[in-house]
Amino acid sequence: MCSNFKNDLHFCITKIYLITDEEITQESFYELNDELIDKLIPKVGPGLKFKKRFKQLKEKQSANEETVNLSAEVLPSTSDKGKRRFDQPDESSKLQPPAKRQRSSQPLEAIVLSDVKNIMKFVHARLHEKDKLSAFLKKKISDLETDKRELVGVFGKTGAGKSSLINAIIEEKNLLPSGSVSACTSVMIKVEANMQGSNYEADIEFITPEEWKDELWSSYQFLGDNEDCEMDVDNDYHDISEKFSALYGEEWKGKSSEDLMDGKYFKEIPEFLQGRRKILSCESAKELSARCVKYTRSDSKQGSGKDVKKWYWPLVKCVTVRVPNNDFLQHVTLVDLPGNGDRNKSRDKMWKQIVENCSTVWIVTEINRVIAEKEAWEILESASSYIGNGGECRQILFICTKSDHIEDSDDHSAAQRRDLIVKRNMQVKDEVRKEFSRLHKIKKHFTDDHFKVFTVSSKEFLKKKRLNADETEIPKLQQFLQDLNDCHSETFNYVSGAYGILSLIQGANCRGVASKKHVCGELERTMSQQLKQVAKAMAEAYRTFERCLSEGVESSICSYGQKLKTFLYYRKKGSAFHGTLKRVVQSGGIYKQKKGKQININMMLASHLMDSIDEDFRKTFPNEVKCGAFNGVIETFSLNTDFLNKPHKDVELQLRFLKTEEEKIKAKLNKTIRTQKKDVYNSVTQKIKEIMEECYIKAAAFRGPGTLNNMRETIERHVHSNKGMFERAKNTMLEKLNALMQYILETLQKTMMESIELSLKTDNCSLPDFSAELSMVKENYDKLENSPVVR
């Protein structure tokens, strides 16, 4: 079919769809007459234009005597909603125009991605799986889909203004509740885009009934063991009381943990007992916020007697809030996080998973106490290993809120107040940067380039009384989110992959290519050389880690005794420390205090091992996207297909496919490395925790007089008799590192070898002709290549 005729056919049928929302087949299309057209397009102007084009099309068909094979020429629709069909033919014979959209208001990337995805859905549907190459191609098309979502972790103490900040940045004033002095957010809250509907939604995930039962039991055990201990207002008793009172009122006092599992306490949330999620859906952010509050907030003024409210946050694991039509959240999820984890095991596990996956971390604190307030810095320090070498955080944003507040501002004019605020904000930024430069533990994971300071005012962004919008720095954070969305990169990767696949199909349909064998040999030799370079860089990294860890083992053996004494004996004395240590051993060596730093015996024992490798680990596995692992050797891996293109034009299409495959496998390996390197890094502490588990269980079993000394002695004896734990932890890390390196080499070799063989050594395969689709995808690829946006 000639291209002009095909374009006219596609135009006419698409025109009907765009004007009427009707979807028809080619057969039905040619049965149209003036009467049917008048019914479909009642407006005179559009109807006359369509009749004229329709007449021209039929004349061209008659003159050219061309038969239109519709199934090979037209793309599938992206939506079947709300469409009437003239008839119901076989799926492969439908002419389904692209979904109706306002192209002028959409960015280039969104239009291109939608079009190319439609094309590849059609190609996938037409490919059979009767031979190895066809099955290979279908799998490659399926692998084009990626679900890339950037996580932004938002940390900060109660009252720092996290909720107001998130509301202002995504321009949803009433989404997250804020402003109450007595209430605070008590659970993890994810905020992301609602891609499926137009409502505001909350997806509430509960802990399991078994987990709550365990928490009740362990809390009662703790209260019973520590009846005679000194109790501070901030200790565990207060936390347990607050949590139980939120859910049960005063009824929990005097009842057993079994009594508190009675179904009557959970009548309003049957989903909890049934192990299901609770979904709330509202038309406005304000309505959703009001309905969510009992699942997300704790209130110190809960009331008593008849006025008591039920708060379900103790049972909630996480709440995901979904916002419709929000460009800031297209590929970004904001997560409002508790400072240093959670005492509930299930929530704490989720906390670690989320923190380790954050590509950016925001530390939020009030501007007037930014240096004096230690909690924000303690949160950053305690989370540094989770977000740095043990995570994938690329940037830390230290956000000072309420930047419009300034003392004695009433004594100055509006202009003077503004100048004072701007000057003060600049001074604060300098002070914060200086403070960051002094944090040596954090600097092992992050350099100054990874750290940025913002002084923001959510209030002024909305009211603009003292500062203009730019001076509130909210627009800067909005732009930061827009950059994270990175629509261009996602689109280019998809289109580039599609271009490569269609190139291979077209190349496979070309018979009798003379230089296939020669090119195949060249590619295999190049791959062998490149894999040797990768293996060499990995071996150097392995030797570096082995040397550093050996030094760490020696340091650990020399210093562990003093570290233990400092923790076990030189802290608070008497019954107050008895309760703390009991909590530590009951929780596997980890204790999350309400305030202050987390206590972690396992990390303490592993500290010299971790210190010995932190800097080299960051260099070997950088979190920055543009910097590659193992000194960038995977990024530089190449089959040099561009070099082979010039003398071997007859296999140009196959080489195009191999180039895109090369980029795809490197991207896939980089993603795997970002995930697996966390396991490698955390393996040292995890191994020590496993070895220490036995003594924690023994220590937790002590009761009565002398319990504190018995716990201390049990821990000391166990560590003394297991000094070999440091060597074992070192070997565990090296084993995991070696396994990761082997996987990378094997995956590179296997994937590229399979691609070379199937693209250059496969003959006599019958594949459909997708030359028109290749042309369309190439056109879209060229658009992106020439786009001013940098990939």
Tab-separated table of N, CA and C in Angstrom, residues 382-432:
chain	number	residue	atom	x	y	z
A	382	SER	N	21.835	8.754	62.418
A	382	SER	CA	21.385	7.370	62.636
A	382	SER	C	20.941	6.708	61.336
A	383	ALA	N	20.489	7.514	60.388
A	383	ALA	CA	20.017	6.949	59.116
A	383	ALA	C	21.105	6.901	58.054
A	384	SER	N	22.283	7.470	58.340
A	384	SER	CA	23.309	7.639	57.302
A	384	SER	C	23.724	6.327	56.643
A	385	SER	N	23.903	5.265	57.434
A	385	SER	CA	24.328	3.996	56.834
A	385	SER	C	23.209	3.349	56.026
A	386	TYR	N	21.951	3.595	56.410
A	386	TYR	CA	20.813	3.037	55.670
A	386	TYR	C	20.620	3.743	54.325
A	387	ILE	N	20.871	5.043	54.296
A	387	ILE	CA	20.634	5.797	53.066
A	387	ILE	C	21.890	5.938	52.212
A	388	GLY	N	23.073	5.744	52.830
A	388	GLY	CA	24.325	5.906	52.107
A	388	GLY	C	24.779	4.614	51.470
A	389	ASN	N	25.846	4.008	52.029
A	389	ASN	CA	26.353	2.760	51.458
A	389	ASN	C	25.338	1.630	51.529
A	390	GLY	N	24.478	1.667	52.544
A	390	GLY	CA	23.451	0.631	52.677
A	390	GLY	C	22.163	0.969	51.961
A	391	GLY	N	22.174	2.059	51.188
A	391	GLY	CA	20.972	2.477	50.457
A	391	GLY	C	21.322	2.989	49.083
A	392	GLU	N	20.490	3.879	48.559
A	392	GLU	CA	20.761	4.433	47.234
A	392	GLU	C	20.450	5.931	47.161
A	393	CYS	N	20.602	6.610	48.290
A	393	CYS	CA	20.324	8.043	48.340
A	393	CYS	C	21.408	8.821	47.590
A	394	ARG	N	20.972	9.705	46.704
A	394	ARG	CA	21.901	10.508	45.922
A	394	ARG	C	22.029	11.935	46.443
A	395	GLN	N	21.008	12.404	47.163
A	395	GLN	CA	21.050	13.774	47.657
A	395	GLN	C	20.360	13.882	49.012
A	396	ILE	N	20.917	14.735	49.861
A	396	ILE	CA	20.279	15.080	51.133
A	396	ILE	C	19.884	16.549	51.063
A	397	LEU	N	18.618	16.812	51.303
A	397	LEU	CA	18.126	18.193	51.346
A	397	LEU	C	17.778	18.525	52.789
A	398	PHE	N	18.487	19.490	53.349
A	398	PHE	CA	18.220	19.937	54.714
A	398	PHE	C	17.290	21.145	54.598
A	399	ILE	N	16.046	20.966	55.039
A	399	ILE	CA	15.005	21.973	54.793
A	399	ILE	C	14.619	22.660	56.094
A	400	CYS	N	14.906	23.948	56.174
A	400	CYS	CA	14.578	24.751	57.354
A	400	CYS	C	13.225	25.428	57.117
A	401	THR	N	12.237	25.046	57.899
A	401	THR	CA	10.881	25.547	57.696
A	401	THR	C	10.630	26.825	58.496
A	402	LYS	N	9.461	27.420	58.225
A	402	LYS	CA	9.013	28.636	58.916
A	402	LYS	C	10.039	29.760	58.766
A	403	SER	N	10.560	29.883	57.544
A	403	SER	CA	11.631	30.847	57.290
A	403	SER	C	11.136	32.290	57.286
A	404	ASP	N	9.818	32.489	57.344
A	404	ASP	CA	9.288	33.860	57.395
A	404	ASP	C	9.275	34.402	58.825
A	405	HIS	N	9.520	33.531	59.827
A	405	HIS	CA	9.505	33.961	61.228
A	405	HIS	C	10.802	34.691	61.558
A	406	ILE	N	10.672	35.842	62.213
A	406	ILE	CA	11.847	36.575	62.659
A	406	ILE	C	11.473	37.401	63.878
A	407	GLU	N	12.384	37.450	64.838
A	407	GLU	CA	12.081	38.160	66.084
A	407	GLU	C	12.021	39.668	65.865
A	408	ASP	N	11.162	40.316	66.669
A	408	ASP	CA	11.021	41.777	66.665
A	408	ASP	C	10.697	42.332	65.275
A	409	SER	N	9.969	41.546	64.478
A	409	SER	CA	9.675	41.995	63.118
A	409	SER	C	8.687	43.156	63.088
A	410	ASP	N	7.907	43.349	64.166
A	410	ASP	CA	6.916	44.427	64.179
A	410	ASP	C	7.567	45.806	64.246
A	411	ASP	N	8.843	45.867	64.609
A	411	ASP	CA	9.538	47.149	64.721
A	411	ASP	C	10.059	47.651	63.377
A	412	HIS	N	9.787	46.910	62.307
A	412	HIS	CA	10.346	47.267	61.008
A	412	HIS	C	9.248	47.357	59.955
A	413	SER	N	9.563	48.079	58.893
A	413	SER	CA	8.630	48.164	57.769
A	413	SER	C	8.627	46.845	57.020
A	414	ALA	N	7.672	46.701	56.107
A	414	ALA	CA	7.559	45.457	55.347
A	414	ALA	C	8.840	45.176	54.561
A	415	ALA	N	9.398	46.219	53.929
A	415	ALA	CA	10.625	46.052	53.138
A	415	ALA	C	11.795	45.656	54.034
A	416	GLN	N	11.877	46.287	55.212
A	416	GLN	CA	12.959	45.960	56.143
A	416	GLN	C	12.831	44.525	56.660
A	417	ARG	N	11.587	44.127	56.950
A	417	ARG	CA	11.362	42.747	57.421
A	417	ARG	C	11.822	41.751	56.370
A	418	ARG	N	11.450	42.031	55.127
A	418	ARG	CA	11.848	41.128	54.045
A	418	ARG	C	13.364	41.030	53.955
A	419	ASP	N	14.060	42.161	54.020
A	419	ASP	CA	15.524	42.161	53.925
A	419	ASP	C	16.158	41.394	55.093
A	420	LEU	N	15.579	41.574	56.295
A	420	LEU	CA	16.090	40.865	57.468
A	420	LEU	C	15.906	39.357	57.321
A	421	ILE	N	14.738	38.966	56.811
A	421	ILE	CA	14.443	37.533	56.632
A	421	ILE	C	15.402	36.906	55.618
A	422	VAL	N	15.588	37.602	54.498
A	422	VAL	CA	16.465	37.068	53.444
A	422	VAL	C	17.904	36.951	53.952
A	423	LYS	N	18.365	37.974	54.684
A	423	LYS	CA	19.720	37.956	55.230
A	423	LYS	C	19.881	36.834	56.254
A	424	ARG	N	18.903	36.726	57.160
A	424	ARG	CA	18.962	35.667	58.167
A	424	ARG	C	18.983	34.281	57.512
A	425	ASN	N	18.162	34.091	56.472
A	425	ASN	CA	18.097	32.800	55.792
A	425	ASN	C	19.435	32.428	55.156
A	426	MET	N	20.132	33.395	54.592
A	426	MET	CA	21.449	33.131	54.008
A	426	MET	C	22.451	32.722	55.088
A	427	GLN	N	22.374	33.377	56.236
A	427	GLN	CA	23.270	33.042	57.350
A	427	GLN	C	23.012	31.623	57.849
A	428	VAL	N	21.732	31.265	57.940
A	428	VAL	CA	21.363	29.919	58.391
A	428	VAL	C	21.926	28.864	57.436
A	429	LYS	N	21.836	29.108	56.151
A	429	LYS	CA	22.361	28.154	55.167
A	429	LYS	C	23.860	27.919	55.386
A	430	ASP	N	24.599	29.002	55.618
A	430	ASP	CA	26.038	28.873	55.860
A	430	ASP	C	26.311	28.066	57.129
A	431	GLU	N	25.541	28.337	58.190
A	431	GLU	CA	25.733	27.626	59.453
A	431	GLU	C	25.441	26.134	59.306
A	432	VAL	N	24.391	25.813	58.562
A	432	VAL	CA	24.015	24.407	58.369
A	432	VAL	C	25.087	23.677	57.570
